[in-house]
Amino acid sequence: MRLTLAASLLVIAAPVAAQTPAMSPTHVPPITENADPAFGSIGKVEIVASLPDFDPSGIAVIGGRLFLSQPKQDMDTAGPTLIEYRDGRAMPWPSSEMAMPSARPAADRLISAHGITADTRGRLWVLDSGKVKGKPYEPGGAKVIGFNPNTGHIIAKLLLTGSMLPDSNMNDLRVDLTHGRKGLVYITDSSAKDAALVVVDIATGRQRRVLTGNASVIPDPGYMNVLDGRVLNGAQKPPAMPRGGADGITLSKDSTTLYYAPISSRRLYSLPTALLADFAVSEAELAAAVKDEGEKGAADGIATDAWGRLYISASDHDAVLRRNLDGSFEMIARDPRFVWPDGLFADNSYVYVTLGQWTRLPQFHNGVDMRKPPFIVARMSITAP
């Protein structure tokens, strides 16, 4: 682009700043110098958990109690797959018998807890993918278990039988108590080959896969990301991020809308839960009802706060974004410690995020584990719109 002489002189005369100007999440300062005002940390970030040997993915906060999951399909660790982080310690939850590796039948323990969430009644729900790296899949491993967080007692166990495929990666879940006799569970299967949404009726255990192959659940063909200073896409060998389908998922505040997105995509999609809840609605009807909500960035986790705003992890910006009620976006926090922001949980006080460092796993670095403990969980305070 050509510049006038006066403009050129102004550019030459402008000093290069050695220090980034301060910036709040809601105020964007005018550009007054030859530096990116968005560079560096943004927002007030509080570290609420630091774990030396537990790499968290899923997160739920119930009554001030912090629950975290560690899936094992990428790393077969010896520790628990579900914990409560309490008094600076990772405690297997609800018990060592349930959360630790053992010889108990797969259906009677947690194998590889991935997504976790709280329903509107404050109960904890855990999605177990049932898959451990380097080990055969055991029947009964893939399931959803609901817990009373006060007692640790199981309130529901839903084995994922008819909806589970050999290459499935049951990733995250949300629980809708406004449909069905006891509610429904919505699950994202982020398989690179057969991505889909899964719907499970809590009362009956009835389940079905929907939208398999639909553009809203599969990886975008040309998707590219920039992480740790490297350009990553499906054509790179090695290193390259794997291609993944439907991953992030959340409900609107009133549970009338389900939001979801493939991990290898920058689009956000939605569906009316009234249609998903009706098993008589055809695949064609569901596909026709999918709404493209527009760009959302490179996201893994999605969460909804008490006012209905969406929070989205932005992996290629080391950040957490917020989608406001009018559809606009703002950056809530950006921090160099946010290496692969993963699971999100929001309430009326904070948005929480797990920092999984998944891009540094051995399979992306010629067999070398590049993750740097401790693994941390952060939160940022939020207020009403």
mmCIF file of C-alpha atoms in Angstrom:
data_model
loop_
_atom_site.group_PDB
_atom_site.id
_atom_site.type_symbol
_atom_site.label_atom_id
_atom_site.label_comp_id
_atom_site.label_asym_id
_atom_site.label_seq_id
_atom_site.Cartn_x
_atom_site.Cartn_y
_atom_site.Cartn_z
ATOM 1 C CA MET A 1 0.000 0.000 0.000
ATOM 2 C CA ARG A 2 1.333 3.458 -0.909
ATOM 3 C CA LEU A 3 1.744 6.148 1.763
ATOM 4 C CA THR A 4 1.796 9.917 1.405
ATOM 5 C CA LEU A 5 5.071 11.640 2.270
ATOM 6 C CA ALA A 6 3.581 13.121 5.455
ATOM 7 C CA ALA A 7 2.332 9.747 6.594
ATOM 8 C CA SER A 8 5.711 8.203 5.833
ATOM 9 C CA LEU A 9 7.486 10.800 7.936
ATOM 10 C CA LEU A 10 5.115 10.181 10.818
ATOM 11 C CA VAL A 11 5.784 6.438 10.677
ATOM 12 C CA ILE A 12 9.551 6.971 10.595
ATOM 13 C CA ALA A 13 9.439 9.414 13.497
ATOM 14 C CA ALA A 14 7.297 7.189 15.720
ATOM 15 C CA PRO A 15 9.450 5.494 18.375
ATOM 16 C CA VAL A 16 9.388 1.732 18.856
ATOM 17 C CA ALA A 17 8.129 1.074 22.349
ATOM 18 C CA ALA A 18 10.112 -1.151 24.658
ATOM 19 C CA GLN A 19 7.137 -1.641 26.947
ATOM 20 C CA THR A 20 3.613 -2.746 26.077
ATOM 21 C CA PRO A 21 0.908 -0.335 27.239
ATOM 22 C CA ALA A 22 -1.511 -1.579 29.868
ATOM 23 C CA MET A 23 -4.862 -2.731 28.547
ATOM 24 C CA SER A 24 -8.038 -3.927 30.202
ATOM 25 C CA PRO A 25 -10.319 -6.555 28.645
ATOM 26 C CA THR A 26 -12.974 -3.935 27.926
ATOM 27 C CA HIS A 27 -10.787 -1.028 26.768
ATOM 28 C CA VAL A 28 -8.779 -1.013 23.551
ATOM 29 C CA PRO A 29 -6.332 1.930 23.515
ATOM 30 C CA PRO A 30 -5.650 3.894 20.330
ATOM 31 C CA ILE A 31 -2.630 2.793 18.318
ATOM 32 C CA THR A 32 0.007 5.468 18.947
ATOM 33 C CA GLU A 33 3.248 3.616 18.225
ATOM 34 C CA ASN A 34 4.759 0.894 16.108
ATOM 35 C CA ALA A 35 3.925 -1.925 18.500
ATOM 36 C CA ASP A 36 1.024 -4.338 18.836
ATOM 37 C CA PRO A 37 -1.086 -3.139 21.800
ATOM 38 C CA ALA A 38 -2.497 -6.644 22.172
ATOM 39 C CA PHE A 39 0.924 -8.206 22.778
ATOM 40 C CA GLY A 40 1.597 -9.562 26.237
ATOM 41 C CA SER A 41 -0.655 -10.346 29.179
ATOM 42 C CA ILE A 42 -4.221 -9.068 29.419
ATOM 43 C CA GLY A 43 -6.630 -9.302 32.310
ATOM 44 C CA LYS A 44 -6.158 -10.412 35.893
ATOM 45 C CA VAL A 45 -5.345 -14.117 36.079
ATOM 46 C CA GLU A 46 -5.397 -16.055 39.345
ATOM 47 C CA ILE A 47 -3.806 -19.510 39.599
ATOM 48 C CA VAL A 48 -6.099 -21.726 41.680
ATOM 49 C CA ALA A 49 -4.393 -25.104 41.241
ATOM 50 C CA SER A 50 -0.838 -26.239 40.558
ATOM 51 C CA LEU A 51 -0.368 -29.949 39.899
ATOM 52 C CA PRO A 52 3.036 -31.628 39.482
ATOM 53 C CA ASP A 53 1.780 -34.905 37.973
ATOM 54 C CA PHE A 54 -1.881 -34.468 37.000
ATOM 55 C CA ASP A 55 -2.564 -32.910 33.585
ATOM 56 C CA PRO A 56 -6.190 -31.686 33.751
ATOM 57 C CA SER A 57 -8.669 -31.387 30.914
ATOM 58 C CA GLY A 58 -12.248 -31.349 32.201
ATOM 59 C CA ILE A 59 -13.306 -28.994 34.985
ATOM 60 C CA ALA A 60 -16.347 -28.323 37.149
ATOM 61 C CA VAL A 61 -16.760 -26.097 40.199
ATOM 62 C CA ILE A 62 -19.630 -26.977 42.534
ATOM 63 C CA GLY A 63 -20.172 -25.074 45.772
ATOM 64 C CA GLY A 64 -16.630 -23.765 45.614
ATOM 65 C CA ARG A 65 -15.201 -27.288 45.208
ATOM 66 C CA LEU A 66 -12.872 -27.860 42.241
ATOM 67 C CA PHE A 67 -13.203 -31.132 40.287
ATOM 68 C CA LEU A 68 -10.748 -32.024 37.498
ATOM 69 C CA SER A 69 -10.344 -34.908 35.041
ATOM 70 C CA GLN A 70 -7.252 -36.351 33.378
ATOM 71 C CA PRO A 71 -8.021 -38.409 30.242
ATOM 72 C CA LYS A 72 -5.587 -41.206 29.454
ATOM 73 C CA GLN A 73 -5.964 -41.899 25.744
ATOM 74 C CA ASP A 74 -2.776 -39.916 25.016
ATOM 75 C CA MET A 75 -0.719 -40.750 28.132
ATOM 76 C CA ASP A 76 -1.190 -43.849 30.305
ATOM 77 C CA THR A 77 -0.514 -42.349 33.728
ATOM 78 C CA ALA A 78 -0.477 -44.268 36.967
ATOM 79 C CA GLY A 79 -2.512 -41.739 38.935
ATOM 80 C CA PRO A 80 -6.232 -41.018 39.193
ATOM 81 C CA THR A 81 -8.384 -39.968 36.262
ATOM 82 C CA LEU A 82 -10.753 -37.826 38.381
ATOM 83 C CA ILE A 83 -9.825 -35.684 41.383
ATOM 84 C CA GLU A 84 -11.055 -33.041 43.745
ATOM 85 C CA TYR A 85 -8.364 -30.405 44.227
ATOM 86 C CA ARG A 86 -8.505 -29.562 47.913
ATOM 87 C CA ASP A 87 -6.048 -27.825 50.250
ATOM 88 C CA GLY A 88 -3.387 -27.839 47.555
ATOM 89 C CA ARG A 89 -3.676 -31.596 46.962
ATOM 90 C CA ALA A 90 -5.128 -33.814 44.232
ATOM 91 C CA MET A 91 -7.486 -36.252 45.938
ATOM 92 C CA PRO A 92 -8.895 -39.201 43.922
ATOM 93 C CA TRP A 93 -12.642 -38.678 43.735
ATOM 94 C CA PRO A 94 -15.090 -40.010 44.747
ATOM 95 C CA SER A 95 -12.712 -42.743 45.926
ATOM 96 C CA SER A 96 -9.464 -44.422 44.985
ATOM 97 C CA GLU A 97 -11.448 -47.511 44.002
ATOM 98 C CA MET A 98 -13.431 -45.510 41.449
ATOM 99 C CA ALA A 99 -10.767 -43.105 40.160
ATOM 100 C CA MET A 100 -7.526 -45.121 40.214
ATOM 101 C CA PRO A 101 -6.433 -47.874 37.803
ATOM 102 C CA SER A 102 -7.426 -51.307 39.078
ATOM 103 C CA ALA A 103 -8.593 -54.766 38.043
ATOM 104 C CA ARG A 104 -12.252 -53.939 38.729
ATOM 105 C CA PRO A 105 -14.632 -54.375 35.775
ATOM 106 C CA ALA A 106 -14.497 -51.439 33.379
ATOM 107 C CA ALA A 107 -18.163 -50.630 33.907
ATOM 108 C CA ASP A 108 -17.612 -50.252 37.655
ATOM 109 C CA ARG A 109 -14.796 -47.691 37.634
ATOM 110 C CA LEU A 110 -13.574 -44.648 35.741
ATOM 111 C CA ILE A 111 -11.078 -45.570 33.024
ATOM 112 C CA SER A 112 -10.338 -42.272 31.269
ATOM 113 C CA ALA A 113 -12.481 -39.377 32.468
ATOM 114 C CA HIS A 114 -12.556 -36.602 29.881
ATOM 115 C CA GLY A 115 -15.343 -33.999 29.921
ATOM 116 C CA ILE A 116 -17.009 -33.206 33.240
ATOM 117 C CA THR A 117 -19.802 -30.762 34.006
ATOM 118 C CA ALA A 118 -22.379 -29.710 36.582
ATOM 119 C CA ASP A 119 -26.108 -29.710 35.875
ATOM 120 C CA THR A 120 -28.528 -27.009 37.038
ATOM 121 C CA ARG A 121 -29.163 -28.969 40.249
ATOM 122 C CA GLY A 122 -25.474 -28.919 41.172
ATOM 123 C CA ARG A 123 -24.748 -32.584 40.416
ATOM 124 C CA LEU A 124 -21.481 -33.727 38.843
ATOM 125 C CA TRP A 125 -21.502 -35.588 35.514
ATOM 126 C CA VAL A 126 -18.438 -37.374 34.125
ATOM 127 C CA LEU A 127 -17.829 -38.608 30.580
ATOM 128 C CA ASP A 128 -15.523 -41.637 30.529
ATOM 129 C CA SER A 129 -14.076 -42.317 27.068
ATOM 130 C CA GLY A 130 -12.944 -45.748 28.266
ATOM 131 C CA LYS A 131 -9.707 -45.532 26.284
ATOM 132 C CA VAL A 132 -6.158 -45.763 27.602
ATOM 133 C CA LYS A 133 -3.099 -45.292 25.399
ATOM 134 C CA GLY A 134 -1.560 -48.608 24.375
ATOM 135 C CA LYS A 135 -4.271 -50.755 25.959
ATOM 136 C CA PRO A 136 -7.233 -52.540 24.385
ATOM 137 C CA TYR A 137 -10.671 -51.113 24.897
ATOM 138 C CA GLU A 138 -12.717 -52.923 27.531
ATOM 139 C CA PRO A 139 -16.490 -53.265 27.071
ATOM 140 C CA GLY A 140 -18.263 -51.052 29.563
ATOM 141 C CA GLY A 141 -15.441 -48.529 29.566
ATOM 142 C CA ALA A 142 -17.253 -45.764 27.648
ATOM 143 C CA LYS A 143 -19.990 -44.314 29.832
ATOM 144 C CA VAL A 144 -21.513 -41.310 31.529
ATOM 145 C CA ILE A 145 -21.770 -41.331 35.326
ATOM 146 C CA GLY A 146 -23.708 -38.832 37.418
ATOM 147 C CA PHE A 147 -22.625 -38.247 41.015
ATOM 148 C CA ASN A 148 -24.060 -36.572 44.072
ATOM 149 C CA PRO A 149 -21.061 -34.332 44.889
ATOM 150 C CA ASN A 150 -21.941 -34.208 48.596
ATOM 151 C CA THR A 151 -21.881 -37.975 49.114
ATOM 152 C CA GLY A 152 -20.011 -39.309 46.068
ATOM 153 C CA HIS A 153 -22.903 -41.694 45.424
ATOM 154 C CA ILE A 154 -23.735 -42.597 41.823
ATOM 155 C CA ILE A 155 -27.101 -41.217 40.704
ATOM 156 C CA ALA A 156 -26.915 -42.498 37.111
ATOM 157 C CA LYS A 157 -24.718 -44.760 35.006
ATOM 158 C CA LEU A 158 -25.198 -44.766 31.246
ATOM 159 C CA LEU A 159 -23.056 -47.194 29.255
ATOM 160 C CA LEU A 160 -22.341 -45.877 25.759
ATOM 161 C CA THR A 161 -23.041 -49.005 23.761
ATOM 162 C CA GLY A 162 -25.037 -48.295 20.613
ATOM 163 C CA SER A 163 -23.422 -44.863 20.162
ATOM 164 C CA MET A 164 -19.775 -45.927 20.507
ATOM 165 C CA LEU A 165 -17.670 -46.646 17.397
ATOM 166 C CA PRO A 166 -14.168 -48.197 17.275
ATOM 167 C CA ASP A 167 -12.518 -44.846 16.490
ATOM 168 C CA SER A 168 -14.766 -42.741 18.738
ATOM 169 C CA ASN A 169 -13.223 -40.138 21.018
ATOM 170 C CA MET A 170 -15.998 -39.287 23.447
ATOM 171 C CA ASN A 171 -14.812 -35.861 24.454
ATOM 172 C CA ASP A 172 -17.144 -33.518 26.327
ATOM 173 C CA LEU A 173 -20.721 -33.341 27.573
ATOM 174 C CA ARG A 174 -23.554 -31.169 28.830
ATOM 175 C CA VAL A 175 -26.688 -32.195 30.735
ATOM 176 C CA ASP A 176 -30.120 -30.797 29.855
ATOM 177 C CA LEU A 177 -32.744 -31.247 32.587
ATOM 178 C CA THR A 178 -35.516 -29.529 30.610
ATOM 179 C CA HIS A 179 -36.200 -32.474 28.277
ATOM 180 C CA GLY A 180 -37.000 -36.090 29.060
ATOM 181 C CA ARG A 181 -38.250 -37.553 32.326
ATOM 182 C CA LYS A 182 -34.836 -37.245 34.004
ATOM 183 C CA GLY A 183 -33.017 -35.173 31.414
ATOM 184 C CA LEU A 184 -30.732 -35.740 28.450
ATOM 185 C CA VAL A 185 -26.969 -35.858 27.988
ATOM 186 C CA TYR A 186 -25.387 -34.307 24.890
ATOM 187 C CA ILE A 187 -21.909 -35.558 23.975
ATOM 188 C CA THR A 188 -19.332 -34.562 21.360
ATOM 189 C CA ASP A 189 -17.491 -37.410 19.632
ATOM 190 C CA SER A 190 -14.390 -35.683 18.253
ATOM 191 C CA SER A 191 -13.283 -38.599 16.089
ATOM 192 C CA ALA A 192 -11.369 -37.414 13.014
ATOM 193 C CA LYS A 193 -13.129 -40.096 10.959
ATOM 194 C CA ASP A 194 -16.679 -40.355 12.309
ATOM 195 C CA ALA A 195 -17.315 -37.214 14.353
ATOM 196 C CA ALA A 196 -20.861 -36.773 15.614
ATOM 197 C CA LEU A 197 -23.094 -35.620 18.416
ATOM 198 C CA VAL A 198 -24.494 -38.241 20.759
ATOM 199 C CA VAL A 199 -27.781 -37.883 22.634
ATOM 200 C CA VAL A 200 -28.527 -40.066 25.679
ATOM 201 C CA ASP A 201 -31.793 -40.226 27.631
ATOM 202 C CA ILE A 202 -30.930 -40.450 31.337
ATOM 203 C CA ALA A 203 -34.144 -42.221 32.375
ATOM 204 C CA THR A 204 -34.033 -44.998 29.789
ATOM 205 C CA GLY A 205 -30.427 -45.113 28.577
ATOM 206 C CA ARG A 206 -31.685 -44.780 25.006
ATOM 207 C CA GLN A 207 -29.069 -43.161 22.798
ATOM 208 C CA ARG A 208 -28.286 -42.250 19.240
ATOM 209 C CA ARG A 209 -25.583 -40.646 17.115
ATOM 210 C CA VAL A 210 -26.602 -37.674 14.999
ATOM 211 C CA LEU A 211 -25.069 -35.463 12.283
ATOM 212 C CA THR A 212 -22.284 -37.911 11.413
ATOM 213 C CA GLY A 213 -20.453 -36.389 8.452
ATOM 214 C CA ASN A 214 -22.240 -33.048 8.736
ATOM 215 C CA ALA A 215 -20.043 -29.998 8.137
ATOM 216 C CA SER A 216 -20.831 -28.731 11.629
ATOM 217 C CA VAL A 217 -19.121 -31.694 13.345
ATOM 218 C CA ILE A 218 -16.229 -32.657 11.043
ATOM 219 C CA PRO A 219 -12.790 -30.998 10.758
ATOM 220 C CA ASP A 220 -12.502 -28.135 8.273
ATOM 221 C CA PRO A 221 -10.434 -29.426 5.311
ATOM 222 C CA GLY A 222 -8.049 -26.450 5.246
ATOM 223 C CA TYR A 223 -7.819 -25.807 8.969
ATOM 224 C CA MET A 224 -4.500 -24.368 10.168
ATOM 225 C CA ASN A 225 -3.306 -23.256 13.576
ATOM 226 C CA VAL A 226 -0.192 -21.555 14.959
ATOM 227 C CA LEU A 227 0.930 -22.937 18.311
ATOM 228 C CA ASP A 228 4.257 -22.622 20.123
ATOM 229 C CA GLY A 229 5.558 -20.639 17.161
ATOM 230 C CA ARG A 230 4.851 -23.425 14.657
ATOM 231 C CA VAL A 231 2.375 -23.539 11.811
ATOM 232 C CA LEU A 232 0.366 -26.722 12.254
ATOM 233 C CA ASN A 233 -2.059 -28.359 9.864
ATOM 234 C CA GLY A 234 -3.218 -31.789 8.849
ATOM 235 C CA ALA A 235 -0.738 -32.066 5.973
ATOM 236 C CA GLN A 236 2.372 -31.678 8.134
ATOM 237 C CA LYS A 237 4.279 -34.830 9.080
ATOM 238 C CA PRO A 238 5.852 -34.414 11.684
ATOM 239 C CA PRO A 239 5.028 -32.375 13.687
ATOM 240 C CA ALA A 240 1.328 -31.787 13.203
ATOM 241 C CA MET A 241 -1.738 -31.444 15.343
ATOM 242 C CA PRO A 242 -4.243 -34.257 14.834
ATOM 243 C CA ARG A 243 -7.442 -33.420 13.044
ATOM 244 C CA GLY A 244 -10.476 -33.571 15.289
ATOM 245 C CA GLY A 245 -14.213 -33.171 14.997
ATOM 246 C CA ALA A 246 -16.913 -31.925 17.390
ATOM 247 C CA ASP A 247 -15.290 -31.048 20.697
ATOM 248 C CA GLY A 248 -16.368 -27.924 22.597
ATOM 249 C CA ILE A 249 -19.998 -27.971 23.749
ATOM 250 C CA THR A 250 -22.264 -25.889 25.967
ATOM 251 C CA LEU A 251 -25.929 -25.095 26.577
ATOM 252 C CA SER A 252 -27.642 -21.731 26.536
ATOM 253 C CA LYS A 253 -28.681 -20.472 29.968
ATOM 254 C CA ASP A 254 -32.269 -21.678 29.425
ATOM 255 C CA SER A 255 -31.147 -24.972 27.799
ATOM 256 C CA THR A 256 -33.106 -24.242 24.621
ATOM 257 C CA THR A 257 -29.956 -24.163 22.466
ATOM 258 C CA LEU A 258 -26.929 -26.420 22.231
ATOM 259 C CA TYR A 259 -23.702 -24.784 21.013
ATOM 260 C CA TYR A 260 -20.839 -26.914 19.703
ATOM 261 C CA ALA A 261 -17.769 -26.746 17.471
ATOM 262 C CA PRO A 262 -15.187 -29.035 15.885
ATOM 263 C CA ILE A 263 -11.729 -28.599 17.361
ATOM 264 C CA SER A 264 -10.246 -28.261 13.847
ATOM 265 C CA SER A 265 -12.499 -25.385 12.857
ATOM 266 C CA ARG A 266 -13.061 -21.718 13.601
ATOM 267 C CA ARG A 267 -16.859 -21.868 13.284
ATOM 268 C CA LEU A 268 -19.441 -22.097 16.046
ATOM 269 C CA TYR A 269 -22.688 -24.007 15.460
ATOM 270 C CA SER A 270 -25.956 -24.448 17.299
ATOM 271 C CA LEU A 271 -29.095 -26.581 17.354
ATOM 272 C CA PRO A 272 -32.432 -26.273 19.193
ATOM 273 C CA THR A 273 -32.477 -28.802 22.021
ATOM 274 C CA ALA A 274 -36.167 -29.454 21.372
ATOM 275 C CA LEU A 275 -35.173 -31.142 18.118
ATOM 276 C CA LEU A 276 -32.217 -33.035 19.574
ATOM 277 C CA ALA A 277 -34.404 -34.295 22.402
ATOM 278 C CA ASP A 278 -36.968 -35.747 20.008
ATOM 279 C CA PHE A 279 -35.658 -39.114 18.798
ATOM 280 C CA ALA A 280 -38.316 -39.090 16.089
ATOM 281 C CA VAL A 281 -36.709 -36.086 14.356
ATOM 282 C CA SER A 282 -34.796 -37.295 11.311
ATOM 283 C CA GLU A 283 -31.158 -36.693 10.437
ATOM 284 C CA ALA A 284 -32.264 -34.515 7.532
ATOM 285 C CA GLU A 285 -34.424 -32.364 9.817
ATOM 286 C CA LEU A 286 -31.572 -31.948 12.276
ATOM 287 C CA ALA A 287 -29.102 -31.051 9.540
ATOM 288 C CA ALA A 288 -31.514 -28.435 8.183
ATOM 289 C CA ALA A 289 -31.832 -26.890 11.667
ATOM 290 C CA VAL A 290 -28.083 -26.452 12.247
ATOM 291 C CA LYS A 291 -27.218 -22.768 12.563
ATOM 292 C CA ASP A 292 -23.780 -21.403 11.700
ATOM 293 C CA GLU A 293 -23.170 -18.875 14.491
ATOM 294 C CA GLY A 294 -20.080 -17.428 12.812
ATOM 295 C CA GLU A 295 -16.423 -17.277 13.822
ATOM 296 C CA LYS A 296 -15.328 -18.245 17.314
ATOM 297 C CA GLY A 297 -11.561 -18.642 16.914
ATOM 298 C CA ALA A 298 -9.464 -21.737 17.488
ATOM 299 C CA ALA A 299 -11.288 -23.256 20.429
ATOM 300 C CA ASP A 300 -11.314 -26.384 22.527
ATOM 301 C CA GLY A 301 -13.558 -25.686 25.510
ATOM 302 C CA ILE A 302 -16.785 -23.663 25.597
ATOM 303 C CA ALA A 303 -18.775 -22.631 28.686
ATOM 304 C CA THR A 304 -21.824 -20.520 29.582
ATOM 305 C CA ASP A 305 -21.999 -18.081 32.488
ATOM 306 C CA ALA A 306 -24.935 -17.191 34.726
ATOM 307 C CA TRP A 307 -26.103 -14.515 32.262
ATOM 308 C CA GLY A 308 -25.910 -16.629 29.101
ATOM 309 C CA ARG A 309 -22.617 -15.337 27.694
ATOM 310 C CA LEU A 310 -20.260 -17.869 26.116
ATOM 311 C CA TYR A 311 -16.585 -18.320 27.004
ATOM 312 C CA ILE A 312 -14.282 -19.856 24.431
ATOM 313 C CA SER A 313 -10.682 -21.011 24.796
ATOM 314 C CA ALA A 314 -8.458 -19.452 22.105
ATOM 315 C CA SER A 315 -5.480 -21.759 21.786
ATOM 316 C CA ASP A 316 -3.593 -19.767 19.164
ATOM 317 C CA HIS A 317 -3.818 -16.579 21.240
ATOM 318 C CA ASP A 318 -3.041 -18.146 24.657
ATOM 319 C CA ALA A 319 -6.336 -16.606 25.680
ATOM 320 C CA VAL A 320 -9.935 -16.923 26.792
ATOM 321 C CA LEU A 321 -12.552 -15.031 24.775
ATOM 322 C CA ARG A 322 -16.114 -14.066 25.653
ATOM 323 C CA ARG A 323 -19.013 -13.985 23.215
ATOM 324 C CA ASN A 324 -21.417 -11.395 24.555
ATOM 325 C CA LEU A 325 -25.199 -11.477 24.345
ATOM 326 C CA ASP A 326 -25.138 -9.252 21.242
ATOM 327 C CA GLY A 327 -22.716 -11.605 19.470
ATOM 328 C CA SER A 328 -19.650 -9.401 19.929
ATOM 329 C CA PHE A 329 -16.384 -10.841 21.239
ATOM 330 C CA GLU A 330 -13.865 -9.583 23.752
ATOM 331 C CA MET A 331 -10.679 -10.982 25.232
ATOM 332 C CA ILE A 332 -11.073 -11.811 28.921
ATOM 333 C CA ALA A 333 -7.486 -12.849 29.503
ATOM 334 C CA ARG A 334 -4.328 -13.575 27.611
ATOM 335 C CA ASP A 335 -1.330 -15.089 29.348
ATOM 336 C CA PRO A 336 1.871 -16.811 28.172
ATOM 337 C CA ARG A 337 1.130 -19.567 30.696
ATOM 338 C CA PHE A 338 -2.056 -20.430 28.777
ATOM 339 C CA VAL A 339 -0.482 -23.275 26.798
ATOM 340 C CA TRP A 340 -3.474 -24.924 25.175
ATOM 341 C CA PRO A 341 -6.406 -23.563 27.215
ATOM 342 C CA ASP A 342 -8.706 -26.566 27.359
ATOM 343 C CA GLY A 343 -11.689 -27.122 29.636
ATOM 344 C CA LEU A 344 -13.768 -24.146 30.752
ATOM 345 C CA PHE A 345 -16.290 -23.647 33.528
ATOM 346 C CA ALA A 346 -18.158 -20.412 34.268
ATOM 347 C CA ASP A 347 -20.511 -19.311 37.022
ATOM 348 C CA ASN A 348 -21.619 -15.915 38.331
ATOM 349 C CA SER A 349 -18.203 -15.003 39.757
ATOM 350 C CA TYR A 350 -15.424 -16.571 37.689
ATOM 351 C CA VAL A 351 -14.506 -18.320 34.486
ATOM 352 C CA TYR A 352 -12.077 -21.185 35.117
ATOM 353 C CA VAL A 353 -9.716 -22.765 32.586
ATOM 354 C CA THR A 354 -7.434 -25.814 32.564
ATOM 355 C CA LEU A 355 -4.070 -25.446 30.801
ATOM 356 C CA GLY A 356 -3.415 -28.888 29.378
ATOM 357 C CA GLN A 357 -0.232 -28.390 27.303
ATOM 358 C CA TRP A 358 -1.638 -31.039 24.940
ATOM 359 C CA THR A 359 0.313 -29.625 21.980
ATOM 360 C CA ARG A 360 3.500 -30.659 23.761
ATOM 361 C CA LEU A 361 2.698 -34.370 23.997
ATOM 362 C CA PRO A 362 5.369 -36.806 22.706
ATOM 363 C CA GLN A 363 3.484 -37.694 19.512
ATOM 364 C CA PHE A 364 3.931 -34.118 18.288
ATOM 365 C CA HIS A 365 7.644 -33.903 19.191
ATOM 366 C CA ASN A 366 9.254 -37.066 17.842
ATOM 367 C CA GLY A 367 8.521 -39.029 21.007
ATOM 368 C CA VAL A 368 9.760 -36.400 23.466
ATOM 369 C CA ASP A 369 7.362 -35.168 26.139
ATOM 370 C CA MET A 370 7.724 -31.374 26.013
ATOM 371 C CA ARG A 371 5.159 -30.593 28.718
ATOM 372 C CA LYS A 372 6.504 -28.597 31.649
ATOM 373 C CA PRO A 373 4.936 -29.276 35.063
ATOM 374 C CA PRO A 374 3.344 -27.982 37.138
ATOM 375 C CA PHE A 375 0.039 -28.179 35.283
ATOM 376 C CA ILE A 376 -2.125 -25.264 36.273
ATOM 377 C CA VAL A 377 -5.734 -24.193 36.524
ATOM 378 C CA ALA A 378 -6.545 -20.493 36.356
ATOM 379 C CA ARG A 379 -9.576 -18.301 36.865
ATOM 380 C CA MET A 380 -10.629 -14.776 35.927
ATOM 381 C CA SER A 381 -13.311 -12.802 37.752
ATOM 382 C CA ILE A 382 -16.437 -11.825 35.808
ATOM 383 C CA THR A 383 -19.394 -9.553 36.504
ATOM 384 C CA ALA A 384 -22.887 -9.092 35.116
ATOM 385 C CA PRO A 385 -23.261 -7.519 31.659
#
